[in-house]
Structure formats: C-alpha cells, structure tokens
PDB file of C-alpha atoms and ligand atoms in Angstrom:
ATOM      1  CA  UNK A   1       6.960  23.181 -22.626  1.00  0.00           C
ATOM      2  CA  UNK A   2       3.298  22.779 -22.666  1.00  0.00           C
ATOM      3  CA  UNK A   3       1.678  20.126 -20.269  1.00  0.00           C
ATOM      4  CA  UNK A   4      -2.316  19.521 -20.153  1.00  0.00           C
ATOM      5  CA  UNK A   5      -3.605  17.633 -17.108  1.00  0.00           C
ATOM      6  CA  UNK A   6      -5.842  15.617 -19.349  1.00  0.00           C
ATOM      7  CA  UNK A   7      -7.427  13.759 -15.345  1.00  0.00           C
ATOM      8  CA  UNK A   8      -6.881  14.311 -11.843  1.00  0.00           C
ATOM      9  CA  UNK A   9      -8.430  11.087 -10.144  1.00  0.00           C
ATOM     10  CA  UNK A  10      -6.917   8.465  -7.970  1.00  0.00           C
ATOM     11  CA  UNK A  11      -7.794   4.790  -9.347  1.00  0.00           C
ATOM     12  CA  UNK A  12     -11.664   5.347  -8.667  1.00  0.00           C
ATOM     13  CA  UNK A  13     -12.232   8.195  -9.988  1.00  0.00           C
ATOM     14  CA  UNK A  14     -14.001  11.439  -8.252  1.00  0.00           C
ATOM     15  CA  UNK A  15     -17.088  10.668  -8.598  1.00  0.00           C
ATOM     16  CA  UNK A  16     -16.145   7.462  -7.656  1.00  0.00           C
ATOM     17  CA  UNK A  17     -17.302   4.460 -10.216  1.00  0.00           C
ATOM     18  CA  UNK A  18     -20.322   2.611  -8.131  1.00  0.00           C
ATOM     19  CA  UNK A  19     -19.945   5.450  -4.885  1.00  0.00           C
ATOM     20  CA  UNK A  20     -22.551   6.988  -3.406  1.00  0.00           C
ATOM     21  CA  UNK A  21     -20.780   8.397  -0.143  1.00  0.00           C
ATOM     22  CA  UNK A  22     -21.648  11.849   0.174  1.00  0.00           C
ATOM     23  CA  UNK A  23     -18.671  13.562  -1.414  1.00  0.00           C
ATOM     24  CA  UNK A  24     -19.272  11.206  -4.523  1.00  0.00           C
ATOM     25  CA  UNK A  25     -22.873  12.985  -4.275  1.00  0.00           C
ATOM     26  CA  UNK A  26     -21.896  16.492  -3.561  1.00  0.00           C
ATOM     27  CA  UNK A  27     -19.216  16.321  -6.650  1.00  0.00           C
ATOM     28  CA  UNK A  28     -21.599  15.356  -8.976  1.00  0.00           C
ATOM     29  CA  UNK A  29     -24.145  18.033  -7.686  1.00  0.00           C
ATOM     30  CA  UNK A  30     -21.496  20.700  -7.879  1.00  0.00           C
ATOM     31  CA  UNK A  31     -20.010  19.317 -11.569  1.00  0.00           C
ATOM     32  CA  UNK A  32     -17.146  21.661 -12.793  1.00  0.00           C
ATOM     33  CA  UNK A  33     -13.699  21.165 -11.615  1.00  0.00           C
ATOM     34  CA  UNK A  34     -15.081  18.569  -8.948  1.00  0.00           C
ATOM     35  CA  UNK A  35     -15.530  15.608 -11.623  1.00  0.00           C
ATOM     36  CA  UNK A  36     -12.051  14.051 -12.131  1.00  0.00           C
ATOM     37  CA  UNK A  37     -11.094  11.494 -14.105  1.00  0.00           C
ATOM     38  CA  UNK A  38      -7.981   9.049 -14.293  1.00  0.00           C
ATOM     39  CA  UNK A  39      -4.406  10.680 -14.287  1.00  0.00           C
ATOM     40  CA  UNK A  40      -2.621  11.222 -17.840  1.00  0.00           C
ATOM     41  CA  UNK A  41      -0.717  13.876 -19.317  1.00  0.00           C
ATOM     42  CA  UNK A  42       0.248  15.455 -22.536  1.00  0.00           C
ATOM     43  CA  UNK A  43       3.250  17.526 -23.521  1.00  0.00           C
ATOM     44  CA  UNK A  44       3.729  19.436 -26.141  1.00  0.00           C
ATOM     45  CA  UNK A  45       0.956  17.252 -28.075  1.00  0.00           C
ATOM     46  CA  UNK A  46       3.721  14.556 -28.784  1.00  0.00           C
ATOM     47  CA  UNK A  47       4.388  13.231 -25.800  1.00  0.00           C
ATOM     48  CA  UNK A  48       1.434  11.073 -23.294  1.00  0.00           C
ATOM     49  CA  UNK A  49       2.270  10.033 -19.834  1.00  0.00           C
ATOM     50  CA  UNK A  50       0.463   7.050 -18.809  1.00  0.00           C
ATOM     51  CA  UNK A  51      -2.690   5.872 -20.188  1.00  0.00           C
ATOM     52  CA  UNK A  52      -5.898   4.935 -18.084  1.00  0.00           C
ATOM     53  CA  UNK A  53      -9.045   4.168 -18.910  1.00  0.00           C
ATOM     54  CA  UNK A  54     -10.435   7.542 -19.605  1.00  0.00           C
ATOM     55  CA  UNK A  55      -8.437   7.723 -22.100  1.00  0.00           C
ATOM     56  CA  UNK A  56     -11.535   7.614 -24.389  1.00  0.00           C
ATOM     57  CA  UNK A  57     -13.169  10.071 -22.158  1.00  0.00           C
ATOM     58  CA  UNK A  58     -10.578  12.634 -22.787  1.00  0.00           C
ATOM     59  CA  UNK A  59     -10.608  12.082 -26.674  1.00  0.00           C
ATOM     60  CA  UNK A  60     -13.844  12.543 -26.820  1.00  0.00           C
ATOM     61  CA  UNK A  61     -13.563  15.902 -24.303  1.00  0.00           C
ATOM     62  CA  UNK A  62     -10.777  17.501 -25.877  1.00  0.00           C
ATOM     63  CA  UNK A  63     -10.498  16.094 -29.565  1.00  0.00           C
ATOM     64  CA  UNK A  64      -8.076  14.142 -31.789  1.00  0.00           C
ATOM     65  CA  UNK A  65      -5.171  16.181 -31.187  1.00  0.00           C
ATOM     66  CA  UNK A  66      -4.885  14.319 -28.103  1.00  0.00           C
ATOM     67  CA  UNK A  67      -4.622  11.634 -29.440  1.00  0.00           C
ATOM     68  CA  UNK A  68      -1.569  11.782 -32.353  1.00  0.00           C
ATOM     69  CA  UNK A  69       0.726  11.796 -29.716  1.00  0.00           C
ATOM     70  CA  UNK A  70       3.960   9.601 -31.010  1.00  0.00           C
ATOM     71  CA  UNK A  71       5.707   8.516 -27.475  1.00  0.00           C
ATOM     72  CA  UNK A  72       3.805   7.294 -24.681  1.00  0.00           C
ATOM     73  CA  UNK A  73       6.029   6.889 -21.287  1.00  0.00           C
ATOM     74  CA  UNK A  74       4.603   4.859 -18.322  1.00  0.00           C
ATOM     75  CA  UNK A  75       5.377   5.119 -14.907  1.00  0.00           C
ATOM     76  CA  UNK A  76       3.582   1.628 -13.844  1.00  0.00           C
ATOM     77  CA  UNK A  77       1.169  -0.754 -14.212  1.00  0.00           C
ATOM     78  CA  UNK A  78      -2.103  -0.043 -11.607  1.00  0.00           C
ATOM     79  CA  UNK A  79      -4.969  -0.095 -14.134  1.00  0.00           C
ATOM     80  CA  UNK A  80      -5.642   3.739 -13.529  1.00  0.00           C
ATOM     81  CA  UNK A  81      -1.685   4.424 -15.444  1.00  0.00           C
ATOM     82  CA  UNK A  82      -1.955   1.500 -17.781  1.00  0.00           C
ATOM     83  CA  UNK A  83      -4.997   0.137 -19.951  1.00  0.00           C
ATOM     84  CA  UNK A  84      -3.453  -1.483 -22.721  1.00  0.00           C
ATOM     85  CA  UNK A  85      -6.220  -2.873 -23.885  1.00  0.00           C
ATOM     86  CA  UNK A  86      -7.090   0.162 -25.077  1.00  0.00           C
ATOM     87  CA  UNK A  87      -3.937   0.894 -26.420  1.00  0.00           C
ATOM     88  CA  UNK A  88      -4.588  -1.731 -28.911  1.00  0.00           C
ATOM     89  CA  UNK A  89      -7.386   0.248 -30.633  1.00  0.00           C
ATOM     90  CA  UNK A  90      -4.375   2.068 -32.011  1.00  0.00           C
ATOM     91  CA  UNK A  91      -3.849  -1.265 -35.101  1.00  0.00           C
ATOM     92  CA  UNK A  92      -4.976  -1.312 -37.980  1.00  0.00           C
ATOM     93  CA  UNK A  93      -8.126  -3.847 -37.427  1.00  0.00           C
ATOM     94  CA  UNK A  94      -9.393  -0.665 -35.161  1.00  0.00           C
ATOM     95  CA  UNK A  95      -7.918   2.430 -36.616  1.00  0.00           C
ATOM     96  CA  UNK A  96      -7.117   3.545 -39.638  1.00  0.00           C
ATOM     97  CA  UNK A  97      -4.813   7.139 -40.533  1.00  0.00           C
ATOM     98  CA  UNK A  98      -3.456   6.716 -36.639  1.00  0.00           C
ATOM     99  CA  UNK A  99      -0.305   7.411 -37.511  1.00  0.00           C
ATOM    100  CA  UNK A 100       3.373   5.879 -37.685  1.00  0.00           C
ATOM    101  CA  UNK A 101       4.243   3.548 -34.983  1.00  0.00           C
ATOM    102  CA  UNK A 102       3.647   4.154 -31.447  1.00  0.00           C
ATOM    103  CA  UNK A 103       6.848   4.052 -28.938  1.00  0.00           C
ATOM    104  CA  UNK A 104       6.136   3.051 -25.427  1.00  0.00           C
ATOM    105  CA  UNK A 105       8.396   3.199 -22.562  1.00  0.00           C
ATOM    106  CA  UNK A 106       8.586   2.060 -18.914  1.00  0.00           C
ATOM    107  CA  UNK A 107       9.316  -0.652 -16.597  1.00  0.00           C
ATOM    108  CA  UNK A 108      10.013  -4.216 -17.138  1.00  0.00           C
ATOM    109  CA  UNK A 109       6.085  -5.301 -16.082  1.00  0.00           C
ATOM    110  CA  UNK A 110       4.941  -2.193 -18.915  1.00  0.00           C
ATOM    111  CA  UNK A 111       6.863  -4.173 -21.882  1.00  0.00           C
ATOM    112  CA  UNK A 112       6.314  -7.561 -20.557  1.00  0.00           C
ATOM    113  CA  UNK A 113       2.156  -6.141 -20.460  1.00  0.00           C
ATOM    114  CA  UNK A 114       2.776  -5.136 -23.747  1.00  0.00           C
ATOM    115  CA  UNK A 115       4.808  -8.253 -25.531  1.00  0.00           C
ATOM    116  CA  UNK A 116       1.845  -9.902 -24.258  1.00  0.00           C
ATOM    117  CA  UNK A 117      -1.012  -7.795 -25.224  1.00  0.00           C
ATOM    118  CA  UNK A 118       0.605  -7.151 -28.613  1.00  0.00           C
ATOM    119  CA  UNK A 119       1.264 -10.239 -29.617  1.00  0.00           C
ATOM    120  CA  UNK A 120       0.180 -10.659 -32.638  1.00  0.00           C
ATOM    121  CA  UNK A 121       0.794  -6.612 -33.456  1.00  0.00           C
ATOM    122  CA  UNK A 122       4.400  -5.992 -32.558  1.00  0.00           C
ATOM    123  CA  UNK A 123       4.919  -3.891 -35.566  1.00  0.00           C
ATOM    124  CA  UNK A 124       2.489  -1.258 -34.603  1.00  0.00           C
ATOM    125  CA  UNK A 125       4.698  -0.538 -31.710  1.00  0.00           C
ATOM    126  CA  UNK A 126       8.209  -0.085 -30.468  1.00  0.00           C
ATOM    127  CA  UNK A 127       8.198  -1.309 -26.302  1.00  0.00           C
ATOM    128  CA  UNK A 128      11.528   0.059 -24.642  1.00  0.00           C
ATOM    129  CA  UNK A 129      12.650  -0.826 -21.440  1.00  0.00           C
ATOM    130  CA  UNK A 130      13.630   2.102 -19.031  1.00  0.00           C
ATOM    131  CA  UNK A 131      16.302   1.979 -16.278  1.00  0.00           C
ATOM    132  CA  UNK A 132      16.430   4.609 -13.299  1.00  0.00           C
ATOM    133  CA  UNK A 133      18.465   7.166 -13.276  1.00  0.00           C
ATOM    134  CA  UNK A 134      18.986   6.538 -16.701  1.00  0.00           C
ATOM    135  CA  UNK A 135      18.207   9.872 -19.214  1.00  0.00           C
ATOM    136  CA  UNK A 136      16.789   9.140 -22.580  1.00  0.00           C
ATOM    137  CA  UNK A 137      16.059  11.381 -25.445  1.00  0.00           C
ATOM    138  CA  UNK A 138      12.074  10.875 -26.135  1.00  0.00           C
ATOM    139  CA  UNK A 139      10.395  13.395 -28.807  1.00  0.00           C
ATOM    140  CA  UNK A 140      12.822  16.165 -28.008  1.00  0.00           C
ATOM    141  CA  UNK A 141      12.942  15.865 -24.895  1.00  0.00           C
ATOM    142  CA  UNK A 142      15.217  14.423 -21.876  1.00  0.00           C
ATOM    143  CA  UNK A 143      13.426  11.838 -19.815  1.00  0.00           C
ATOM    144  CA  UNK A 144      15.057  10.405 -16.734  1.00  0.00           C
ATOM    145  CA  UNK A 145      12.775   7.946 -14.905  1.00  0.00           C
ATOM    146  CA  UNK A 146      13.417   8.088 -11.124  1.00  0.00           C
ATOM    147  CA  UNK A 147      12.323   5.088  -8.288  1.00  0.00           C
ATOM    148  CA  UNK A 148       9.431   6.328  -6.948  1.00  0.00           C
ATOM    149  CA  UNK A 149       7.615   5.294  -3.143  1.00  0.00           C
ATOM    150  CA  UNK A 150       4.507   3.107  -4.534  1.00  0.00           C
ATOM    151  CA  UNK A 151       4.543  -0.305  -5.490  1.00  0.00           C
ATOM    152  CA  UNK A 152       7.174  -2.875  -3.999  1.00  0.00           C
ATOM    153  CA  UNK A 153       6.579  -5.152  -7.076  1.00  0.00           C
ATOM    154  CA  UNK A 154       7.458  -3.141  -9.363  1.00  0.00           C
ATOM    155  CA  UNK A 155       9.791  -0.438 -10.486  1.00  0.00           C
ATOM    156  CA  UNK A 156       7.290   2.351 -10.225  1.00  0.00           C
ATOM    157  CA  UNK A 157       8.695   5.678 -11.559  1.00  0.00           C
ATOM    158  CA  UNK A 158       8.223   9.715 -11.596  1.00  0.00           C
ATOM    159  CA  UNK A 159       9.438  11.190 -14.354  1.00  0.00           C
ATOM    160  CA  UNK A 160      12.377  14.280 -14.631  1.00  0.00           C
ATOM    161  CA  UNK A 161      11.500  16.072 -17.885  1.00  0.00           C
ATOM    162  CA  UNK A 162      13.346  18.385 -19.484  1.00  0.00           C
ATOM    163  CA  UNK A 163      13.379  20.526 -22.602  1.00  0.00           C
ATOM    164  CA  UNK A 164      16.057  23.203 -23.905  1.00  0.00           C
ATOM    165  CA  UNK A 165      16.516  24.034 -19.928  1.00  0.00           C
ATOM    166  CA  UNK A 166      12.695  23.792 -18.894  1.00  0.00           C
ATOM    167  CA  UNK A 167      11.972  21.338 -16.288  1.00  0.00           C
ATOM    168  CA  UNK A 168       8.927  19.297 -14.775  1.00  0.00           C
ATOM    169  CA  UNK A 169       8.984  16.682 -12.272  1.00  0.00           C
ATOM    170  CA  UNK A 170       6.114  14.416 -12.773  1.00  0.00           C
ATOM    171  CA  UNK A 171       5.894  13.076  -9.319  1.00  0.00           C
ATOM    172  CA  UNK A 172       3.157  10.814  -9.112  1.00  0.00           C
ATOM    173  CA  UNK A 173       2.562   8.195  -8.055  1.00  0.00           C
ATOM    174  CA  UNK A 174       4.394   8.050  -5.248  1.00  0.00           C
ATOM    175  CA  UNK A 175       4.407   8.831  -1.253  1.00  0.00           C
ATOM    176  CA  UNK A 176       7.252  10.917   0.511  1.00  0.00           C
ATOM    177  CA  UNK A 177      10.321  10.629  -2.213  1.00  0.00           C
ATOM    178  CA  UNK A 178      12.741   7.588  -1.615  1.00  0.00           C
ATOM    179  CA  UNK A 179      16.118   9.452  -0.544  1.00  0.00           C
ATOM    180  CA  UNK A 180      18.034   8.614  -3.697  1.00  0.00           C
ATOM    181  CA  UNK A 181      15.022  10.036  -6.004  1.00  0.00           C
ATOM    182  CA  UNK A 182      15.104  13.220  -3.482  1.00  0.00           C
ATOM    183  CA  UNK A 183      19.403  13.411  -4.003  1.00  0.00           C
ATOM    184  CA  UNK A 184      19.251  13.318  -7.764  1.00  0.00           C
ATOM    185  CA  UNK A 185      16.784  15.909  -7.873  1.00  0.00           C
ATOM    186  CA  UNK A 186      18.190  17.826  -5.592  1.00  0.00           C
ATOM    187  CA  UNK A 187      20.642  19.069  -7.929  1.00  0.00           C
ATOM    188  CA  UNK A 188      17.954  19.943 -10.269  1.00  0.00           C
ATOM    189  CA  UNK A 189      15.641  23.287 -10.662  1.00  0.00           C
ATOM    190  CA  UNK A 190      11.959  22.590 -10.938  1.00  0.00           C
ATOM    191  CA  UNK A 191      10.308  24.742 -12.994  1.00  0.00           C
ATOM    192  CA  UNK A 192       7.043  22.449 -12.261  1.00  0.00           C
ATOM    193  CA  UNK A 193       6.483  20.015 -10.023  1.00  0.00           C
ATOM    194  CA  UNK A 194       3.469  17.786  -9.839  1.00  0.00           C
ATOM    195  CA  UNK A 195       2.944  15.756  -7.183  1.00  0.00           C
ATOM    196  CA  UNK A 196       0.855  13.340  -5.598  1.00  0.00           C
ATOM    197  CA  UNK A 197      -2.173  13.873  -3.388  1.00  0.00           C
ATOM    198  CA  UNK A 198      -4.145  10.554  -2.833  1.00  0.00           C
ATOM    199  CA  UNK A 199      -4.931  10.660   0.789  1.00  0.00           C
ATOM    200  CA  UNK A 200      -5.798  14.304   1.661  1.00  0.00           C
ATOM    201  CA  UNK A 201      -6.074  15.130   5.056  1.00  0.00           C
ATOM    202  CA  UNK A 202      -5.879  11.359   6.142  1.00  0.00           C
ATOM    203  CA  UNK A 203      -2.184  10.306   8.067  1.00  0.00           C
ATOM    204  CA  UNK A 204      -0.487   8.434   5.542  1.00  0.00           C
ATOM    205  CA  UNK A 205       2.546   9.543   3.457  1.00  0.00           C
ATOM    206  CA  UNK A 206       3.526   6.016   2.262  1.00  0.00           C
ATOM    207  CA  UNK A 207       2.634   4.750  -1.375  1.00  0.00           C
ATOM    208  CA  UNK A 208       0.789   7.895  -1.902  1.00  0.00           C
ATOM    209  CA  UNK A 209       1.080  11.171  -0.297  1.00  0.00           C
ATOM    210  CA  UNK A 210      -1.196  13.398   1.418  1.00  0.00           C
ATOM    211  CA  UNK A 211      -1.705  17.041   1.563  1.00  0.00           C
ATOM    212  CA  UNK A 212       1.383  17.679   4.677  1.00  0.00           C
ATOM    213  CA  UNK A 213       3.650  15.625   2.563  1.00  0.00           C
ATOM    214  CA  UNK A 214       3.089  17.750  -0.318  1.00  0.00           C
ATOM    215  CA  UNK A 215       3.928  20.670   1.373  1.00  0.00           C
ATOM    216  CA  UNK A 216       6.336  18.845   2.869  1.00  0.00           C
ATOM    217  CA  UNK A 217       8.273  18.027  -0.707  1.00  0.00           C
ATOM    218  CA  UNK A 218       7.961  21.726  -1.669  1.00  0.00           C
ATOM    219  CA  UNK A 219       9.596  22.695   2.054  1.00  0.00           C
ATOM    220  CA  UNK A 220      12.272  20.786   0.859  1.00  0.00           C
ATOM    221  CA  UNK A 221      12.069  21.959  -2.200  1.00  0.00           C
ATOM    222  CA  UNK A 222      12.931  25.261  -1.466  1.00  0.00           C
ATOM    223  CA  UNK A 223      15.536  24.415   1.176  1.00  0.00           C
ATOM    224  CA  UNK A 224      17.742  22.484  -0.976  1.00  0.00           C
ATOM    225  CA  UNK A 225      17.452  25.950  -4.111  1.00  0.00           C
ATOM    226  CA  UNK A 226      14.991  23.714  -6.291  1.00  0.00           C
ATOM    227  CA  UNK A 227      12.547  26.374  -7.004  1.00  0.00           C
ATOM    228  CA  UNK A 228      12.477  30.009  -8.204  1.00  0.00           C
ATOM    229  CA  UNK A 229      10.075  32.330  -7.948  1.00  0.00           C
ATOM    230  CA  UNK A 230       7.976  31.326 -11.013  1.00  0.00           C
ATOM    231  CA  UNK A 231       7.885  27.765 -10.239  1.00  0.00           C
ATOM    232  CA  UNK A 232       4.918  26.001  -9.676  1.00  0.00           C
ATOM    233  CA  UNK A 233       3.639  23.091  -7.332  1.00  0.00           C
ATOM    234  CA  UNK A 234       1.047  21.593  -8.368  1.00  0.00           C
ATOM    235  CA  UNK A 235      -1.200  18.679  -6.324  1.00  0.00           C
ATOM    236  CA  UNK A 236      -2.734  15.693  -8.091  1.00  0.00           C
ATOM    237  CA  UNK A 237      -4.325  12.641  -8.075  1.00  0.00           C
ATOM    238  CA  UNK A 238      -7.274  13.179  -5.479  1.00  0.00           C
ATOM    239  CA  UNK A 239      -9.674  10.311  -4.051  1.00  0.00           C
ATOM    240  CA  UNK A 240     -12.720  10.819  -2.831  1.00  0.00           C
ATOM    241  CA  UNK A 241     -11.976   8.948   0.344  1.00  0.00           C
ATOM    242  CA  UNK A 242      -9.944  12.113   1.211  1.00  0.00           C
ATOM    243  CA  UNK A 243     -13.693  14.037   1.192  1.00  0.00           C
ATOM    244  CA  UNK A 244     -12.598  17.068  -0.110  1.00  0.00           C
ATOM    245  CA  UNK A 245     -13.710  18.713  -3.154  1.00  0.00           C
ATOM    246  CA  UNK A 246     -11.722  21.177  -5.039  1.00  0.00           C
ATOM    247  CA  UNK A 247     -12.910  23.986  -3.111  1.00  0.00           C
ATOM    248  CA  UNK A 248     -11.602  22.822  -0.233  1.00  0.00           C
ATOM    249  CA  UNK A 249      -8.128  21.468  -1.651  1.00  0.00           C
ATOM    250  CA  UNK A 250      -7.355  24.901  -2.740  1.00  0.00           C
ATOM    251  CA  UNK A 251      -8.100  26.390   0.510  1.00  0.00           C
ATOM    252  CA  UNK A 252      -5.607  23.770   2.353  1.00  0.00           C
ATOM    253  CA  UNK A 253      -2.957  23.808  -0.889  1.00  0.00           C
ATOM    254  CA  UNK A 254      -3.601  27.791  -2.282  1.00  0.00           C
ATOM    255  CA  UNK A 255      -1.899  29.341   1.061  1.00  0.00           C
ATOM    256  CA  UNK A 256       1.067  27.816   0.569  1.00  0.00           C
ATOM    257  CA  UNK A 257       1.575  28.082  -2.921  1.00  0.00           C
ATOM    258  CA  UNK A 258       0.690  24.701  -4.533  1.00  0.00           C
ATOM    259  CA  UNK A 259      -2.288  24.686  -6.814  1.00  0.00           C
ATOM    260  CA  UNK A 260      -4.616  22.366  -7.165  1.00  0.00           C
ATOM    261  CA  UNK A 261      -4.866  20.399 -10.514  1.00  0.00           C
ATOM    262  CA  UNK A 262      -7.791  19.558 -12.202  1.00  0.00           C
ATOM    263  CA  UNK A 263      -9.078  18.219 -15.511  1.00  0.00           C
ATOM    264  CA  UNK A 264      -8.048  19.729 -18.226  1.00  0.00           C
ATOM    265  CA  UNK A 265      -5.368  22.112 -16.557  1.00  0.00           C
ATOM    266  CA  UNK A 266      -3.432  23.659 -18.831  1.00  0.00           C
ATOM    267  CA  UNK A 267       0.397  24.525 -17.216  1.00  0.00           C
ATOM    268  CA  UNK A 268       2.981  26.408 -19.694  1.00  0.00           C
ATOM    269  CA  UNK A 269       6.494  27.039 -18.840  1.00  0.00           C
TER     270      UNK A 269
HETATM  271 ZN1  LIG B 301      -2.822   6.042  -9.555  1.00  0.00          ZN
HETATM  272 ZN1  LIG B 302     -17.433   8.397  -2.792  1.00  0.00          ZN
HETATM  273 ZN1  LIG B 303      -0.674   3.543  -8.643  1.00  0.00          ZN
END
C-alpha cells in the first residue's frame, strides 16, 4: 500500500488563512515542511480520503495523477474534509476526459451534502452510505469506518484500511478513541497509524487530540500487541494555535517514535 499525505493542516491552515500571529509569520519565513495545507490522502492513486479545499492546491503541486482517483471515502463534513463544491468540477459542464463515474462514501450528512449538491448531476456519481463497524470492499481494498471522538452531530469516522494483509488506521479526526473504536482495533495489527494532532502542547484530548494523547494511543498501542517493529505512527493535522512548527513537533513526537507528517509525505508499507 502506498499512501501520500497530500496536507497536514487543521481547518485553517498553517499559515493560517487571514493570521498574522507570530507562528503564522515564522512558518511562512521558514517555508518548507512548515506550510501545510488541508488534510487529504491518496492510496495507491485510486483511492482519496476526504476532500478539502486545497484540493486544487495539491493538483496543481503534484499533477493529474492525483486527481484520477475512482473512490473517494469521507470521514465527515467540517469544510476542511468536505468541499463539494469542488467536487462538482468533476461533470461534464467543467471537465472533460475525467474519467468514469466517481463513487463517494461516508456518513449520512456526506450523501445527504451530496444528493443536494448533485442534483441535477446524479449520474456523474455513485453516493453510498457507510455504517460503522461495517467492512466494505472499495478499489481493492477493505474499508471499515469506525465512530470516531469529534463531532456529536454527526457520525464522524476514522478509517481501518486494509489490503492483502497491510493495514493503516486513518485516525483523524478524532480526540482520545471512543472505547468501542479502541476494542475493535484492538484485535487488529497496525502497520500505520495516523493520527490526530490538532492541539499540540495545549490540555485538551477531546474532539481532537494533542501531542500526550498521541503518545498516549501508541502506549496503548503497543500494550494491547498492535504494533511491530516496522510500524509507524505518524502525527497529523497541526494548527497553528498549537505554535509549533515542524521542527519542534519532531523534537516532542521523534523520541518516541511517531513522526511527524507533512505535505506531501510519502508512507509505503
Ligand atoms: Zn479537520
Ligand atoms: Zn497564526
Ligand atoms: Zn473536523
């Protein structure tokens, strides 16, 4: 399995849209891996997870490949996961050779987004509702969506992946794992985990998690036989309210084995 970390923002971005505090500043001054934009990723070129804004952004950064993907999977509906807007650039008024029909999958707020945003283009895509705890076959690969800690309005889900015995938990977003998401994949080997990082050093491990939760999970991780020795943590989804820049994330993650992602990050199992 190949998975490219196409952003590594929280909803703002890092720089932050219309910030000026001084990490915003220092960021842009320092460029490199310390300009992140919204969270998506790609597997094995056919399969997207989530799509924000900057989705654009990352076209235009890392070419069309990334965008011929055939399966999209969602795991909720803040803006910085879900534009669909944008996803209707995909018909045939705004592309043209884009492809056979997109599939999109998530919650019941993603396809009632979608029945409403596609209206009037339902054939350019199939919208199927997931269940938790539920495993679906997706491109070749086993998807289970699992409850995640975020938003109480919604059925906000990580994602179990899994393909011909390779595994990656895509664990964001979401604070401290709800027990029965922790008990499921508990019985599960990790061979990446990618989790989220929102809040840094701040005390909150609730909706998002910070950088003790993290190291928390992978505590627990270990504990309950998850990981071997060529797993790989990996931290996500940074804000620039947490006022660290990716120097400094990978001095507080790097000791203890979790790397820090960034744009572009390239993870192969
Ligand atoms: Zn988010
Ligand atoms: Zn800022
Ligand atoms: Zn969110």
């Amino acid at each position: 399995m190949n998975i490219r970390l196409l952003g590594s923002a929280a909803a703002e971005g890092f720089p932050a849209i219309f910030c000026r505090c001084k990490h915003c500043e220092k960021a842009k001054r320092l460029g490199g891996k310390n300009i992140r934009t919204r969270t998506s990723a790609l597997i094995d070129d056919n399969l997207k997870i989530d799509f924000p804004p900057d989705t654009f952004m990352h076209v235009l950064r890392a070419g069309d490949a990334i965008s011929e993907f055939e399966h999209l999977i969602v795991t909720h509906t803040h803006h910085d996961h879900f534009y669909p807007e944008d996803i209707r650039m995909r018909t045939p008024n705004f592309a043209k050779n884009y492809g056979d029909v997109l599939n999109i999958y998530g919650n019941e707020r993603v396809v009632q987004r979608c029945n409403d945003i596609f209206e009037n283009e339902s054939e350019s895509f199939n919208i199927i509702p997931f269940q938790s705890f539920t495993t679906y076959e997706v491109g070749g690969k086993l998807i289970t969506p699992l409850p995640a800690d975020h938003k109480p309005d919604e059925n906000s889900f990580i994602y179990f992946i899994e393909k011909n015995g390779e595994t990656c938990l895509y664990g964001h977003d979401s604070g401290v794992y709800p027990e029965e998401t922790f008990n499921w994949l508990s019985k599960r080997v990790l061979d990446v985990a990618i989790m989220d990082c929102t809040n840094g050093l701040k005390d909150e491990k609730t909706i998002h998690m910070n950088i003790e939760a993290v190291k928390e999970m992978k505590t627990k991780f270990v504990k309950m036989g998850m990981l071997h020795e060529k797993s790989k943590v990996v931290a996500t989804h940074f804000s620039h309210n947490s006022g660290l820049l990716h120097n400094d994330l990978e001095s507080l993650l790097v000791p203890f084995g979790i790397d820090v992602a960034y744009d572009g990050m390239e993870i192969k199992i």
